[in-house]
mmCIF file of C-alpha atoms in Angstrom:
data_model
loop_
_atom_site.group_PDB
_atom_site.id
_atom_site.type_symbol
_atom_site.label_atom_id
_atom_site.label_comp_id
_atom_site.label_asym_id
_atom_site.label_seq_id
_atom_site.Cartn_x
_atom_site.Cartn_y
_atom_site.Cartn_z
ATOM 1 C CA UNK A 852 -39.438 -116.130 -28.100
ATOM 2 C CA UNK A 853 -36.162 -115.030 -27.733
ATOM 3 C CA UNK A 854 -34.115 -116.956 -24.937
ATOM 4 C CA UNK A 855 -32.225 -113.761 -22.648
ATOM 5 C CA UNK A 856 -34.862 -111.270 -20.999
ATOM 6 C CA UNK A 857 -33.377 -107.637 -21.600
ATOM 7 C CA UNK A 858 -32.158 -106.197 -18.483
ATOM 8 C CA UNK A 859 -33.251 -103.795 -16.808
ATOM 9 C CA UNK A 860 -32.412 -100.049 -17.134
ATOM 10 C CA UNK A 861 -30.350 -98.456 -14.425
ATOM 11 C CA UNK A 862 -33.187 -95.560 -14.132
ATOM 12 C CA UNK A 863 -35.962 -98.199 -13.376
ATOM 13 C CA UNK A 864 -34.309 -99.824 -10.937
ATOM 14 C CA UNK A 865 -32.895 -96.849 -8.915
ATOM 15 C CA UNK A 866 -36.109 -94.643 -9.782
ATOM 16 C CA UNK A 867 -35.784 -91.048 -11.247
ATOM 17 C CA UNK A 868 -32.457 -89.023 -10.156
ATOM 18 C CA UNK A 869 -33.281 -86.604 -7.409
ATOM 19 C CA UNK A 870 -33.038 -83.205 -9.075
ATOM 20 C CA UNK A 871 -30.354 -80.908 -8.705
ATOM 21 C CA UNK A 872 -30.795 -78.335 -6.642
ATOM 22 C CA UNK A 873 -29.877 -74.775 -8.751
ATOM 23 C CA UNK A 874 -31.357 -72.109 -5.458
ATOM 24 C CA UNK A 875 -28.849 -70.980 -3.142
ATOM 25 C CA UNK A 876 -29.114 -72.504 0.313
ATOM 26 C CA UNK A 877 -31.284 -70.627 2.355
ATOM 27 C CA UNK A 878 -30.699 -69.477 6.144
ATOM 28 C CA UNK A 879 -32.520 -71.091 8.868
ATOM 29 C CA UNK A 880 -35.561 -69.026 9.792
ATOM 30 C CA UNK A 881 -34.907 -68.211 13.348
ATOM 31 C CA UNK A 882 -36.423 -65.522 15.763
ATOM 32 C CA UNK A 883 -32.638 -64.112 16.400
ATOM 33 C CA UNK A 884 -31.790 -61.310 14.015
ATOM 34 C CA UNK A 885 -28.785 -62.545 11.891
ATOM 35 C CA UNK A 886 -25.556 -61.069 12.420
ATOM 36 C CA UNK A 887 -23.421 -58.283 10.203
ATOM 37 C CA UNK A 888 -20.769 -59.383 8.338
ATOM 38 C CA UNK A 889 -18.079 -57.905 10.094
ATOM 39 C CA UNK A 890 -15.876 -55.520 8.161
ATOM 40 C CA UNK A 891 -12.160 -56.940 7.716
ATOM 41 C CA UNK A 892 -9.058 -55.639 9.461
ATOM 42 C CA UNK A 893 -7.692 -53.539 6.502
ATOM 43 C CA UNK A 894 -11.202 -51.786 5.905
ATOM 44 C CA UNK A 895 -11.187 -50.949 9.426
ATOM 45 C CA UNK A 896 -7.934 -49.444 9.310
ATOM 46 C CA UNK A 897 -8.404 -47.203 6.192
ATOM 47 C CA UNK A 898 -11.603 -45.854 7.422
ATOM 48 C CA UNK A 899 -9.618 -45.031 10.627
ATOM 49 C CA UNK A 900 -6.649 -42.799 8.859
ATOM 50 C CA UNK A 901 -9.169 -41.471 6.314
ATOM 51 C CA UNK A 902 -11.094 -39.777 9.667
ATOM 52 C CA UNK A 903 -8.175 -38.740 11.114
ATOM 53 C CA UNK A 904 -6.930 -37.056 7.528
ATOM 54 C CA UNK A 905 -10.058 -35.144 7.373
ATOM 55 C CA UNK A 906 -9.831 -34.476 10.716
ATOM 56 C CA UNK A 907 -6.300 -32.643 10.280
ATOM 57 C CA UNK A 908 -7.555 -31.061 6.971
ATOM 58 C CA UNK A 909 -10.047 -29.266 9.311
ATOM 59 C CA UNK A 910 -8.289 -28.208 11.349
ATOM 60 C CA UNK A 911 -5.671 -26.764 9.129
ATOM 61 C CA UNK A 912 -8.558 -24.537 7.457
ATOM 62 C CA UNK A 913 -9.511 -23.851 10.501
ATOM 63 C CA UNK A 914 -6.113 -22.171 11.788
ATOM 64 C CA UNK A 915 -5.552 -20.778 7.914
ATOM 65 C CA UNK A 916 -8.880 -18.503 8.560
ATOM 66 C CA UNK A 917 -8.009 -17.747 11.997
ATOM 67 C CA UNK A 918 -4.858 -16.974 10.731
ATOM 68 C CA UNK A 919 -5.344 -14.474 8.110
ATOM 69 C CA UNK A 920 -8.889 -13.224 9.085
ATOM 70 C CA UNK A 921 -6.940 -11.979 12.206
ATOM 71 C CA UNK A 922 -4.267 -9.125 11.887
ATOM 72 C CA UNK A 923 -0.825 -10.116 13.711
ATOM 73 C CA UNK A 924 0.267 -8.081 16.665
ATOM 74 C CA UNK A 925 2.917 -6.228 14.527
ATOM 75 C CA UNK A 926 -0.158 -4.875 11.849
ATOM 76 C CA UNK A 927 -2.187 -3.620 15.314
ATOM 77 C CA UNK A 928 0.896 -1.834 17.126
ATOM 78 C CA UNK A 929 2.117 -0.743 13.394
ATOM 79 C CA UNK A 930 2.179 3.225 13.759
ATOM 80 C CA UNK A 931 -0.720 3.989 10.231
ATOM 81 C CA UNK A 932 1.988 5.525 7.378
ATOM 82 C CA UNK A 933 2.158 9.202 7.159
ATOM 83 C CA UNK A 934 0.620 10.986 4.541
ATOM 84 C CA UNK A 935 1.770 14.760 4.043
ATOM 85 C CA UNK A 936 -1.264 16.724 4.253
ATOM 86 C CA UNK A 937 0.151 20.070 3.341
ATOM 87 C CA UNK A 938 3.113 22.086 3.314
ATOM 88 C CA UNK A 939 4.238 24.280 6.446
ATOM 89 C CA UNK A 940 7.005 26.305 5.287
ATOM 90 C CA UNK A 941 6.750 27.856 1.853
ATOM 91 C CA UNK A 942 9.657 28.191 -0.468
ATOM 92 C CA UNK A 943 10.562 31.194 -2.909
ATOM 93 C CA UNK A 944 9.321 30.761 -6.070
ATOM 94 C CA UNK A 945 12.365 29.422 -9.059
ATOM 95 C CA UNK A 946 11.126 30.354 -12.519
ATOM 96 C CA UNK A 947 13.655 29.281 -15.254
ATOM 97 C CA UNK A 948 12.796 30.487 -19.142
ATOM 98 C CA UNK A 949 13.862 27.759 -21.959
ATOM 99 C CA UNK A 950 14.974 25.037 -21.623
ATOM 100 C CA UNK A 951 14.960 23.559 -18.044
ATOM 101 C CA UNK A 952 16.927 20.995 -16.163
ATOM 102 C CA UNK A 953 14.189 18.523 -15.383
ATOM 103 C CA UNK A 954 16.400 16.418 -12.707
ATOM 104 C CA UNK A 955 17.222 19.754 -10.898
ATOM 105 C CA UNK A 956 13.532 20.511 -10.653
ATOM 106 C CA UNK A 957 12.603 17.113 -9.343
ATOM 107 C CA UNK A 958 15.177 17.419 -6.722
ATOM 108 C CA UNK A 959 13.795 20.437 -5.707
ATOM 109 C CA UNK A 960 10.645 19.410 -6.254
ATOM 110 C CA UNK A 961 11.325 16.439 -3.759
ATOM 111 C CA UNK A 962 9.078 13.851 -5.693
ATOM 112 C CA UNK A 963 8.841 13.095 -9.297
ATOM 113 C CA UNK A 964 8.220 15.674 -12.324
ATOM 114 C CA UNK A 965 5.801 15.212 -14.936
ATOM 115 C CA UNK A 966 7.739 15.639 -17.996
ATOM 116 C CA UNK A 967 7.910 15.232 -21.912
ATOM 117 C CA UNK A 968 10.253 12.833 -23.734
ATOM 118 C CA UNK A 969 11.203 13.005 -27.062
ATOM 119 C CA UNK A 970 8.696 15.337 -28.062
ATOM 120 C CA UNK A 971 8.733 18.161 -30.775
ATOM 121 C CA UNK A 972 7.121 20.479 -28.879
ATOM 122 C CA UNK A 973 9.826 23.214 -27.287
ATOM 123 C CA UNK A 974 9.622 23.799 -23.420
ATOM 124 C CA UNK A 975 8.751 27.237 -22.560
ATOM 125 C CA UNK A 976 9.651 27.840 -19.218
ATOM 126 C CA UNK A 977 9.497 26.267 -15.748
ATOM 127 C CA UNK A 978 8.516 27.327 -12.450
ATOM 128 C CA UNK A 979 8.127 26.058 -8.719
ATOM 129 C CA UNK A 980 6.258 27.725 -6.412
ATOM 130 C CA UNK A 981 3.667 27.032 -3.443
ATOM 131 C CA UNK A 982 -0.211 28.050 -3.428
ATOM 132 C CA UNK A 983 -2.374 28.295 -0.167
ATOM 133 C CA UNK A 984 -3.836 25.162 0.676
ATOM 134 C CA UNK A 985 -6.132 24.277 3.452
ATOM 135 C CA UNK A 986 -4.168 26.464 6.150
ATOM 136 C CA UNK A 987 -0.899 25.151 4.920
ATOM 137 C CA UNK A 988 0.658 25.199 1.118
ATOM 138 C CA UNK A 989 0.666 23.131 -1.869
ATOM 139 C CA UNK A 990 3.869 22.571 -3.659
ATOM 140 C CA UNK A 991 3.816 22.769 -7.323
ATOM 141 C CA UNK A 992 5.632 22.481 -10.914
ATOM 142 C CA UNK A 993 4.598 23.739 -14.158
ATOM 143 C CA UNK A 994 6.115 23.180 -17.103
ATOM 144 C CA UNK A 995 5.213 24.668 -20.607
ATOM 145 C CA UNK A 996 5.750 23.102 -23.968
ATOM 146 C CA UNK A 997 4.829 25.358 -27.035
ATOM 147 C CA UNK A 998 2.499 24.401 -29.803
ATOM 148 C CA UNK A 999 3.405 25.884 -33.587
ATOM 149 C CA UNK A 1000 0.509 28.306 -33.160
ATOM 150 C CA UNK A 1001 2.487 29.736 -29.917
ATOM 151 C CA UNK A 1002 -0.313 28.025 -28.022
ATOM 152 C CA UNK A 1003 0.789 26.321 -24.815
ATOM 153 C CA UNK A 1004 0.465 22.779 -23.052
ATOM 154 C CA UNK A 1005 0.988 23.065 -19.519
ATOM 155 C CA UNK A 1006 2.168 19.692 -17.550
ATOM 156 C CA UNK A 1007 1.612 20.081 -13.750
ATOM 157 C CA UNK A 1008 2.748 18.269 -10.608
ATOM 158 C CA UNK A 1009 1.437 19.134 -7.213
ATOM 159 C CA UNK A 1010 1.356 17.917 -3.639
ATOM 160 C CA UNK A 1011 -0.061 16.721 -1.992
ATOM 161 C CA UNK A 1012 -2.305 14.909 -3.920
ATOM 162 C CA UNK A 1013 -5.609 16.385 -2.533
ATOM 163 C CA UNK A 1014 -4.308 19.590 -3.646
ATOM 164 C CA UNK A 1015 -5.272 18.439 -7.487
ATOM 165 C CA UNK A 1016 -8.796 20.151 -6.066
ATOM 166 C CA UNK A 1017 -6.674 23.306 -7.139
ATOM 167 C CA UNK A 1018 -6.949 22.131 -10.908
ATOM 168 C CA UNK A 1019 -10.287 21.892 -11.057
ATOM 169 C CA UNK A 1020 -13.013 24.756 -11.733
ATOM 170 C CA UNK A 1021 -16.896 24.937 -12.146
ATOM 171 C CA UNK A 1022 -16.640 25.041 -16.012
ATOM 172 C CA UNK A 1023 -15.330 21.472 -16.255
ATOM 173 C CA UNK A 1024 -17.072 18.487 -17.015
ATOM 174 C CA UNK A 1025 -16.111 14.897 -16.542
ATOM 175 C CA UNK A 1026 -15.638 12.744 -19.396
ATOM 176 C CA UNK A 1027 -16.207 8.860 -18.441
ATOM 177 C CA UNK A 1028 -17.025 7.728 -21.819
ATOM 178 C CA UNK A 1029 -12.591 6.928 -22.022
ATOM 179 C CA UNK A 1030 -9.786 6.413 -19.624
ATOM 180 C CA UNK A 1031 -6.590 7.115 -20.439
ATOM 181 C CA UNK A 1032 -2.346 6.869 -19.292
ATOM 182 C CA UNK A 1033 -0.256 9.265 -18.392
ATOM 183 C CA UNK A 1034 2.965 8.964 -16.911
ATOM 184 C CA UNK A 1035 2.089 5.255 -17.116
ATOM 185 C CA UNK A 1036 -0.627 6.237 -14.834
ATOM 186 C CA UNK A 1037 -4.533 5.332 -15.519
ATOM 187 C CA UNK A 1038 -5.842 8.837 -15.349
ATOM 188 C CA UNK A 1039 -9.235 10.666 -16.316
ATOM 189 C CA UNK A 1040 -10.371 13.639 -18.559
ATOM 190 C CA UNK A 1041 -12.461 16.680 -17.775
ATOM 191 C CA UNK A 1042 -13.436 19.387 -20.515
ATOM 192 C CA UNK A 1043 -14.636 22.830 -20.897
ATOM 193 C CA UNK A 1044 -14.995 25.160 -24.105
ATOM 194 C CA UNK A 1045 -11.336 26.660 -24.647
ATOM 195 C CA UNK A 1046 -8.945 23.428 -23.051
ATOM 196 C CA UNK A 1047 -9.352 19.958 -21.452
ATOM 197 C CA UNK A 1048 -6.953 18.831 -18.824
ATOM 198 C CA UNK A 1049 -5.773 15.150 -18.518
ATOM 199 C CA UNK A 1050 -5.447 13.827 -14.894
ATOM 200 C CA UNK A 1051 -3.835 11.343 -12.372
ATOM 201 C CA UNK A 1052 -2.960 10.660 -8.903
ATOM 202 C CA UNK A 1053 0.609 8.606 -8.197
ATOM 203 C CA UNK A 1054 2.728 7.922 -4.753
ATOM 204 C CA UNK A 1055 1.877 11.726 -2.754
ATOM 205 C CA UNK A 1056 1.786 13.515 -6.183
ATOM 206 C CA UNK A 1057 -1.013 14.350 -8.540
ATOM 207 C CA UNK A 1058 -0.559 15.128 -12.134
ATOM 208 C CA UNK A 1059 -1.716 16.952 -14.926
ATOM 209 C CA UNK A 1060 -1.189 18.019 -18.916
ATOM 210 C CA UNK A 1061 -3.590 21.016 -19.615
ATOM 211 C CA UNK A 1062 -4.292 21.251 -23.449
ATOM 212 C CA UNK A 1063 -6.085 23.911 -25.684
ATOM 213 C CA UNK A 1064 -9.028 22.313 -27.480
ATOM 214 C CA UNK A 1065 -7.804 23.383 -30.679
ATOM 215 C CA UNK A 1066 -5.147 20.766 -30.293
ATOM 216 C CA UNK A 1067 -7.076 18.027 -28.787
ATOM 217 C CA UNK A 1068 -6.418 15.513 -31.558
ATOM 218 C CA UNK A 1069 -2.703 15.660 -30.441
ATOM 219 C CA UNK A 1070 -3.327 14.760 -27.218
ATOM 220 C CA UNK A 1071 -3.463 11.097 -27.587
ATOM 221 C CA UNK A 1072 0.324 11.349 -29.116
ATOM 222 C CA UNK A 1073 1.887 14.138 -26.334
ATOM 223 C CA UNK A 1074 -0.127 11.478 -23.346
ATOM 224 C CA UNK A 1075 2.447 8.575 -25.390
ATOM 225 C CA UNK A 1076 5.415 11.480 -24.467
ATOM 226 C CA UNK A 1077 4.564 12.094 -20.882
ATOM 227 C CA UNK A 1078 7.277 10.318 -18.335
ATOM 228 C CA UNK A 1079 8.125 10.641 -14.943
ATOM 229 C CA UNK A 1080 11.472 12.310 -14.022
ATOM 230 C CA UNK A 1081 12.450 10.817 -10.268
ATOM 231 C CA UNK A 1082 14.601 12.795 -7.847
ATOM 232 C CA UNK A 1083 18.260 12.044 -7.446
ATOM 233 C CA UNK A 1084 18.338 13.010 -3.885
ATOM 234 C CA UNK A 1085 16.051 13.401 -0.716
ATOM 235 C CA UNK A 1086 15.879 16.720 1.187
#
């Protein structure tokens, strides 16, 4: 038998270690409702100034619409810009054969000339004269370029520019399959069987080139030629 009785383990003496606990600690179940967390300082203080940003943004869009959505006093009491309806007094018609001065007939003209630059084609003649026009007159300028054939293309400028009416007859049609530029103006194109006429509308002026059909496959060079000759003076 042997002479030293083993001792004891720790775990028999102490019992079993109490087990640990891995749940979180639960709250107290009360009949008061448990508190918010209240939200810290800084939180507070960045909800504030992002309110009060919005707020300001508002009311910046606010005044922007108000703004522009209203005219200012100065658009209301603005006197509406004149537009010359027609021409009172009538002036003697100038013809000139050959070769014109194109700056002498925009200053008489009083607005600018629809002209050809640097074209082959050989001006004609020129002529400015006035055509009854709703009680009044209507101020115009032809000039004529001659084709090879002796044919003629006819450039036109008239005011006002509701006199272009004047251009127009009951044998035209409209063409809106194409638009095209003349003068460095967008313009339009009406037809009829013997010529088809290019048109456009700039500042108080209409314009015009007048073509024979036989030569309509030039027109898409002599619309490249067409320019605007501008008055050197102001009557």
């Amino acid at each position: 038998m042997p002479q030293v009785a083993p001792s004891p383990k720790k775990s028999a003496i102490g019992g079993k270690q109490k087990p640990r606990d891995v749940l979180p600690e639960q709250m107290p179940v009360t009949d008061d409702v448990t508190a918010a967390k209240k939200p810290s300082g800084i939180k507070r203080v960045l909800k504030i100034i992002l309110t009060t940003v919005m707020l300001v943004v508002g009311l910046v869009f606010i005044y922007l619409f108000l703004l522009l959505g209203e005219p200012s006093e100065e658009v209301k009491n603005a006197a509406p810009a004149p537009t010359e309806a027609k021409i009172d007094m009538p002036m003697h018609a100038i013809e000139s054969p050959g070769d014109s001065n194109v700056q002498s007939i925009a200053d008489t003209f009083d607005a600018p000339v629809l002209t050809l630059y640097g074209s082959e084609l050989s001006m004609q003649k020129s002529r400015i004269f006035d055509t009854a026009f709703q009680g009044g007159y209507a101020r115009r300028v032809t000039i004529s370029y001659t084709f090879d054939d002796g044919s003629l293309l006819l450039l036109e400028s008239i005011r006002p520019t509701s006199a272009i009416s004047l251009l127009s007859s009951s044998d035209y049609s409209l063409q809106s399959g194409k638009l095209y530029t003349l003068g460095g103006m967008s313009a339009a194109r009406m037809d009829n069987d013997t010529q088809l006429c290019i048109f456009s509308q700039g500042e108080g002026v209409a314009y015009a080139v007048t073509c024979p059909q036989s030569h309509a496959e030039d027109v898409t060079i002599l619309l490249r030629q067409t320019t605007l000759t501008n008055p050197s003076v102001s009557n």
